[in-house]
Amino acid sequence: KNQVEQSPQSLIILEGKNCTLQCNYTVSPFSNLRWYKQDTGRGPVSLTIMTFSENTKSNGRYTATLDADTKQSSLHITASQLSDSASYICVVSLGGFKTIFGAGTRLFVKA
Amino acid sequence: DTGVSQNPRHKITKRGQNVTFRCDPISEHNRLYWYRQTLGQGPEFLTYFQNEAQLEKSRLLSDRFSAERPKGSFSTLEIQRTEQGDSAMYLCASSPQGDGNQPQHFGDGTRLSIL
């Protein structure tokens, strides 16, 4: 069964600290893996996209990694800001329109 | 790039009523997707259009749900005889033609509440 599992479910960190969110998937075939940020009441916004041959991709303070052998990905946030408080969703594409979404990690950044 | 626009942003209706949502994708995007998202969960795929053709429908899309994209531009999602379980955020996304490695651009959704 195609699944995307994210951990932790929620996370609280202090402003300025770093954090890492995890994504494990059992999806086949694999086309790409995406990380999205979703603010409360808004639609998801794309952060990174990685294909099978890429193992790291950065977007400002966000760095995503992909290990296609172990089917794991992580999203590292550096020097967190209050505006980073959001849900972070891992999405695996099987190709074309077919995508499997994780349930997300809810991040709270406290001052 | 004006982004994906969805209307209305919020809809409150009584059980049994029909509702219709509209999505205006990014103008040059020929692919359009509808998703449903409940609290604390990731979006679930409902249906997909390439231009005006509806190429895939999820089993989640019961016969009470219908989606159209008549001219390959905006799309509508209609729910007939709404039930309380239909309460959710309905998200629309669009993407350009390509190899599938283009990001989907999401609208801010329509939040449906069934009384």
mmCIF file of C-alpha atoms in Angstrom:
data_model
loop_
_atom_site.group_PDB
_atom_site.id
_atom_site.type_symbol
_atom_site.label_atom_id
_atom_site.label_comp_id
_atom_site.label_asym_id
_atom_site.label_seq_id
_atom_site.Cartn_x
_atom_site.Cartn_y
_atom_site.Cartn_z
ATOM 1 C CA LYS A 1 0.000 0.000 0.000
ATOM 2 C CA ASN A 2 1.327 3.445 -0.943
ATOM 3 C CA GLN A 3 1.866 5.441 2.232
ATOM 4 C CA VAL A 4 3.678 8.552 3.412
ATOM 5 C CA GLU A 5 4.324 8.811 7.129
ATOM 6 C CA GLN A 6 5.630 11.923 8.835
ATOM 7 C CA SER A 7 7.130 12.429 12.245
ATOM 8 C CA PRO A 8 6.814 13.975 14.676
ATOM 9 C CA GLN A 9 3.118 14.775 14.497
ATOM 10 C CA SER A 10 3.825 18.104 16.183
ATOM 11 C CA LEU A 11 6.861 19.958 17.430
ATOM 12 C CA ILE A 12 7.473 23.012 19.596
ATOM 13 C CA ILE A 13 10.788 24.855 19.355
ATOM 14 C CA LEU A 14 12.182 28.193 20.474
ATOM 15 C CA GLU A 15 12.778 30.944 17.963
ATOM 16 C CA GLY A 16 16.293 30.775 16.541
ATOM 17 C CA LYS A 17 16.669 27.026 17.049
ATOM 18 C CA ASN A 18 17.045 24.449 14.281
ATOM 19 C CA CYS A 19 14.755 21.474 13.733
ATOM 20 C CA THR A 20 14.425 18.449 11.469
ATOM 21 C CA LEU A 21 11.196 16.878 10.271
ATOM 22 C CA GLN A 22 11.053 13.307 8.981
ATOM 23 C CA CYS A 23 9.198 11.640 6.135
ATOM 24 C CA ASN A 24 9.182 7.896 5.386
ATOM 25 C CA TYR A 25 7.415 6.546 2.349
ATOM 26 C CA THR A 26 6.426 3.250 0.814
ATOM 27 C CA VAL A 27 5.439 4.414 -2.646
ATOM 28 C CA SER A 28 6.044 2.789 -5.988
ATOM 29 C CA PRO A 29 6.770 3.856 -8.610
ATOM 30 C CA PHE A 30 8.599 6.953 -7.383
ATOM 31 C CA SER A 31 8.785 10.115 -9.446
ATOM 32 C CA ASN A 32 9.619 12.883 -7.008
ATOM 33 C CA LEU A 33 9.278 13.993 -3.396
ATOM 34 C CA ARG A 34 8.006 17.422 -2.424
ATOM 35 C CA TRP A 35 7.838 19.383 0.770
ATOM 36 C CA TYR A 36 5.100 21.960 1.236
ATOM 37 C CA LYS A 37 4.486 24.558 3.941
ATOM 38 C CA GLN A 38 0.867 25.191 4.877
ATOM 39 C CA ASP A 39 -0.082 28.138 7.075
ATOM 40 C CA THR A 40 -3.340 27.847 9.012
ATOM 41 C CA GLY A 41 -6.293 28.538 6.749
ATOM 42 C CA ARG A 42 -4.167 28.782 3.620
ATOM 43 C CA GLY A 43 -3.228 26.458 0.788
ATOM 44 C CA PRO A 44 0.093 24.576 0.739
ATOM 45 C CA VAL A 45 3.098 26.347 -0.749
ATOM 46 C CA SER A 46 5.902 24.403 -2.413
ATOM 47 C CA LEU A 47 9.290 24.483 -0.671
ATOM 48 C CA THR A 48 11.350 21.863 -2.514
ATOM 49 C CA ILE A 49 11.038 19.145 -5.142
ATOM 50 C CA MET A 50 13.558 16.310 -5.436
ATOM 51 C CA THR A 51 13.753 13.620 -8.081
ATOM 52 C CA PHE A 52 15.248 10.176 -7.626
ATOM 53 C CA SER A 53 18.749 11.352 -8.518
ATOM 54 C CA GLU A 54 18.818 14.312 -6.112
ATOM 55 C CA ASN A 55 19.731 13.856 -2.478
ATOM 56 C CA THR A 56 19.573 17.424 -1.235
ATOM 57 C CA LYS A 57 17.762 20.623 -2.160
ATOM 58 C CA SER A 58 17.796 23.984 -0.388
ATOM 59 C CA ASN A 59 15.393 26.881 -0.359
ATOM 60 C CA GLY A 60 16.673 29.620 1.932
ATOM 61 C CA ARG A 61 16.652 28.318 5.502
ATOM 62 C CA TYR A 62 14.946 25.092 4.385
ATOM 63 C CA THR A 63 17.059 22.106 3.334
ATOM 64 C CA ALA A 64 15.501 18.848 2.231
ATOM 65 C CA THR A 65 17.335 15.558 1.922
ATOM 66 C CA LEU A 66 16.315 12.364 0.160
ATOM 67 C CA ASP A 67 17.610 8.830 0.587
ATOM 68 C CA ALA A 68 15.885 6.852 -2.150
ATOM 69 C CA ASP A 69 17.428 3.592 -0.939
ATOM 70 C CA THR A 70 15.878 3.781 2.523
ATOM 71 C CA LYS A 71 12.876 5.764 1.261
ATOM 72 C CA GLN A 72 13.386 8.514 3.761
ATOM 73 C CA SER A 73 13.418 12.280 3.510
ATOM 74 C CA SER A 74 14.009 15.046 5.989
ATOM 75 C CA LEU A 75 13.349 18.765 6.055
ATOM 76 C CA HIS A 76 15.803 20.804 8.103
ATOM 77 C CA ILE A 77 14.881 24.321 9.174
ATOM 78 C CA THR A 78 17.738 26.549 10.259
ATOM 79 C CA ALA A 79 17.467 29.496 12.644
ATOM 80 C CA SER A 80 13.713 29.199 13.001
ATOM 81 C CA GLN A 81 11.479 32.257 12.929
ATOM 82 C CA LEU A 82 7.994 32.816 14.306
ATOM 83 C CA SER A 83 6.703 32.803 10.729
ATOM 84 C CA ASP A 84 7.891 29.205 10.350
ATOM 85 C CA SER A 85 4.963 28.126 12.526
ATOM 86 C CA ALA A 86 2.905 26.037 10.107
ATOM 87 C CA SER A 87 2.226 22.496 8.948
ATOM 88 C CA TYR A 88 4.889 20.905 6.785
ATOM 89 C CA ILE A 89 3.611 18.290 4.385
ATOM 90 C CA CYS A 90 5.654 15.635 2.598
ATOM 91 C CA VAL A 91 4.246 14.546 -0.762
ATOM 92 C CA VAL A 92 5.453 11.694 -2.958
ATOM 93 C CA SER A 93 4.575 11.632 -6.639
ATOM 94 C CA LEU A 94 4.074 8.358 -8.475
ATOM 95 C CA GLY A 95 4.218 10.184 -11.779
ATOM 96 C CA GLY A 96 1.758 12.358 -13.647
ATOM 97 C CA PHE A 97 -1.057 13.533 -11.426
ATOM 98 C CA LYS A 98 -0.788 10.734 -8.846
ATOM 99 C CA THR A 99 0.484 11.989 -5.498
ATOM 100 C CA ILE A 100 0.375 10.666 -1.939
ATOM 101 C CA PHE A 101 0.276 13.272 0.830
ATOM 102 C CA GLY A 102 1.509 12.777 4.359
ATOM 103 C CA ALA A 103 -0.569 14.036 7.273
ATOM 104 C CA GLY A 104 1.982 16.747 8.020
ATOM 105 C CA THR A 105 4.044 17.879 10.975
ATOM 106 C CA ARG A 106 2.640 20.820 12.912
ATOM 107 C CA LEU A 107 5.501 23.130 13.925
ATOM 108 C CA PHE A 108 5.101 25.768 16.613
ATOM 109 C CA VAL A 109 7.900 28.314 17.009
ATOM 110 C CA LYS A 110 7.809 30.162 20.318
ATOM 111 C CA ALA A 111 9.411 33.509 21.106
ATOM 112 C CA ASP B 1 1.237 35.321 -11.937
ATOM 113 C CA THR B 2 -1.871 36.086 -9.931
ATOM 114 C CA GLY B 3 -1.965 32.677 -8.290
ATOM 115 C CA VAL B 4 -4.802 30.180 -7.958
ATOM 116 C CA SER B 5 -8.036 31.784 -6.843
ATOM 117 C CA GLN B 6 -10.875 29.963 -5.100
ATOM 118 C CA ASN B 7 -14.339 31.244 -4.284
ATOM 119 C CA PRO B 8 -16.013 31.427 -1.923
ATOM 120 C CA ARG B 9 -13.450 31.199 0.879
ATOM 121 C CA HIS B 10 -16.075 29.996 3.323
ATOM 122 C CA LYS B 11 -19.437 28.331 2.827
ATOM 123 C CA ILE B 12 -21.895 27.432 5.550
ATOM 124 C CA THR B 13 -24.978 25.515 4.524
ATOM 125 C CA LYS B 14 -27.619 23.206 5.888
ATOM 126 C CA ARG B 15 -27.450 19.478 5.350
ATOM 127 C CA GLY B 16 -29.163 18.457 2.153
ATOM 128 C CA GLN B 17 -28.404 21.655 0.251
ATOM 129 C CA ASN B 18 -26.314 21.819 -2.900
ATOM 130 C CA VAL B 19 -23.107 23.842 -3.016
ATOM 131 C CA THR B 20 -20.784 24.878 -5.830
ATOM 132 C CA PHE B 21 -17.191 26.060 -5.559
ATOM 133 C CA ARG B 22 -15.127 27.782 -8.197
ATOM 134 C CA CYS B 23 -11.421 27.600 -8.960
ATOM 135 C CA ASP B 24 -9.497 29.903 -11.284
ATOM 136 C CA PRO B 25 -6.068 28.375 -11.961
ATOM 137 C CA ILE B 26 -2.934 30.168 -13.071
ATOM 138 C CA SER B 27 -3.737 31.125 -16.641
ATOM 139 C CA GLU B 28 -1.018 29.202 -18.460
ATOM 140 C CA HIS B 29 -1.503 26.005 -16.419
ATOM 141 C CA ASN B 30 -3.367 23.273 -18.249
ATOM 142 C CA ARG B 31 -3.486 20.826 -15.334
ATOM 143 C CA LEU B 32 -6.002 21.311 -12.536
ATOM 144 C CA TYR B 33 -6.579 19.263 -9.400
ATOM 145 C CA TRP B 34 -9.184 19.184 -6.643
ATOM 146 C CA TYR B 35 -8.370 17.949 -3.149
ATOM 147 C CA ARG B 36 -10.240 17.632 0.119
ATOM 148 C CA GLN B 37 -8.517 18.258 3.439
ATOM 149 C CA THR B 38 -9.866 17.589 6.906
ATOM 150 C CA LEU B 39 -8.403 18.953 10.124
ATOM 151 C CA GLY B 40 -4.994 17.526 10.967
ATOM 152 C CA GLN B 41 -4.705 15.566 7.731
ATOM 153 C CA GLY B 42 -2.982 16.090 4.423
ATOM 154 C CA PRO B 43 -4.995 16.802 1.284
ATOM 155 C CA GLU B 44 -6.758 13.842 -0.357
ATOM 156 C CA PHE B 45 -6.983 13.689 -4.138
ATOM 157 C CA LEU B 46 -10.461 14.073 -5.618
ATOM 158 C CA THR B 47 -10.085 14.644 -9.341
ATOM 159 C CA TYR B 48 -7.743 15.834 -12.091
ATOM 160 C CA PHE B 49 -8.235 17.736 -15.344
ATOM 161 C CA GLN B 50 -5.892 18.189 -18.248
ATOM 162 C CA ASN B 51 -7.348 21.098 -20.170
ATOM 163 C CA GLU B 52 -11.095 20.411 -20.274
ATOM 164 C CA ALA B 53 -10.789 16.633 -19.963
ATOM 165 C CA GLN B 54 -11.428 15.036 -16.585
ATOM 166 C CA LEU B 55 -8.849 12.258 -16.653
ATOM 167 C CA GLU B 56 -9.141 10.779 -13.186
ATOM 168 C CA LYS B 57 -11.618 10.626 -10.327
ATOM 169 C CA SER B 58 -10.958 9.298 -6.854
ATOM 170 C CA ARG B 59 -13.248 6.753 -5.222
ATOM 171 C CA LEU B 60 -13.781 9.534 -2.661
ATOM 172 C CA LEU B 61 -15.771 11.359 -5.316
ATOM 173 C CA SER B 62 -19.200 9.846 -4.797
ATOM 174 C CA ASP B 63 -22.044 10.370 -7.240
ATOM 175 C CA ARG B 64 -23.048 13.441 -5.219
ATOM 176 C CA PHE B 65 -19.867 15.171 -6.380
ATOM 177 C CA SER B 66 -19.324 16.517 -9.861
ATOM 178 C CA ALA B 67 -16.534 18.635 -11.287
ATOM 179 C CA GLU B 68 -16.296 20.452 -14.570
ATOM 180 C CA ARG B 69 -13.775 22.503 -16.486
ATOM 181 C CA PRO B 70 -15.796 23.418 -19.556
ATOM 182 C CA LYS B 71 -13.326 25.592 -21.432
ATOM 183 C CA GLY B 72 -10.110 24.351 -19.929
ATOM 184 C CA SER B 73 -9.795 27.438 -17.770
ATOM 185 C CA PHE B 74 -11.782 27.758 -14.524
ATOM 186 C CA SER B 75 -13.293 24.739 -12.815
ATOM 187 C CA THR B 76 -16.296 24.141 -10.594
ATOM 188 C CA LEU B 77 -16.885 21.484 -7.966
ATOM 189 C CA GLU B 78 -20.496 20.801 -7.023
ATOM 190 C CA ILE B 79 -21.700 18.774 -4.080
ATOM 191 C CA GLN B 80 -25.343 17.752 -4.127
ATOM 192 C CA ARG B 81 -27.416 16.813 -1.065
ATOM 193 C CA THR B 82 -24.617 17.747 1.311
ATOM 194 C CA GLU B 83 -23.933 15.598 4.355
ATOM 195 C CA GLN B 84 -22.140 16.496 7.578
ATOM 196 C CA GLY B 85 -19.195 14.364 6.510
ATOM 197 C CA ASP B 86 -18.648 16.742 3.607
ATOM 198 C CA SER B 87 -17.419 19.413 6.012
ATOM 199 C CA ALA B 88 -13.801 20.022 5.009
ATOM 200 C CA MET B 89 -11.462 22.360 3.188
ATOM 201 C CA TYR B 90 -11.672 21.946 -0.575
ATOM 202 C CA LEU B 91 -8.409 22.855 -2.260
ATOM 203 C CA CYS B 92 -7.715 23.482 -5.917
ATOM 204 C CA ALA B 93 -4.257 23.334 -7.458
ATOM 205 C CA SER B 94 -2.836 23.858 -10.917
ATOM 206 C CA SER B 95 0.411 23.029 -12.665
ATOM 207 C CA PRO B 96 1.882 23.488 -16.139
ATOM 208 C CA GLN B 97 2.350 20.776 -18.728
ATOM 209 C CA GLY B 98 5.647 18.995 -18.207
ATOM 210 C CA ASP B 99 7.430 15.921 -16.943
ATOM 211 C CA GLY B 100 5.562 15.882 -13.644
ATOM 212 C CA ASN B 101 8.353 17.526 -11.689
ATOM 213 C CA GLN B 102 6.684 20.925 -11.624
ATOM 214 C CA PRO B 103 5.206 22.086 -8.325
ATOM 215 C CA GLN B 104 1.480 22.302 -7.901
ATOM 216 C CA HIS B 105 0.282 25.790 -7.044
ATOM 217 C CA PHE B 106 -2.550 25.699 -4.531
ATOM 218 C CA GLY B 107 -5.327 28.129 -3.865
ATOM 219 C CA ASP B 108 -6.306 29.005 -0.309
ATOM 220 C CA GLY B 109 -9.283 26.700 -0.452
ATOM 221 C CA THR B 110 -12.990 26.852 0.277
ATOM 222 C CA ARG B 111 -13.909 25.848 3.794
ATOM 223 C CA LEU B 112 -17.274 24.084 3.830
ATOM 224 C CA SER B 113 -19.263 23.748 7.033
ATOM 225 C CA ILE B 114 -22.450 21.674 7.057
ATOM 226 C CA LEU B 115 -24.915 22.499 9.815
#
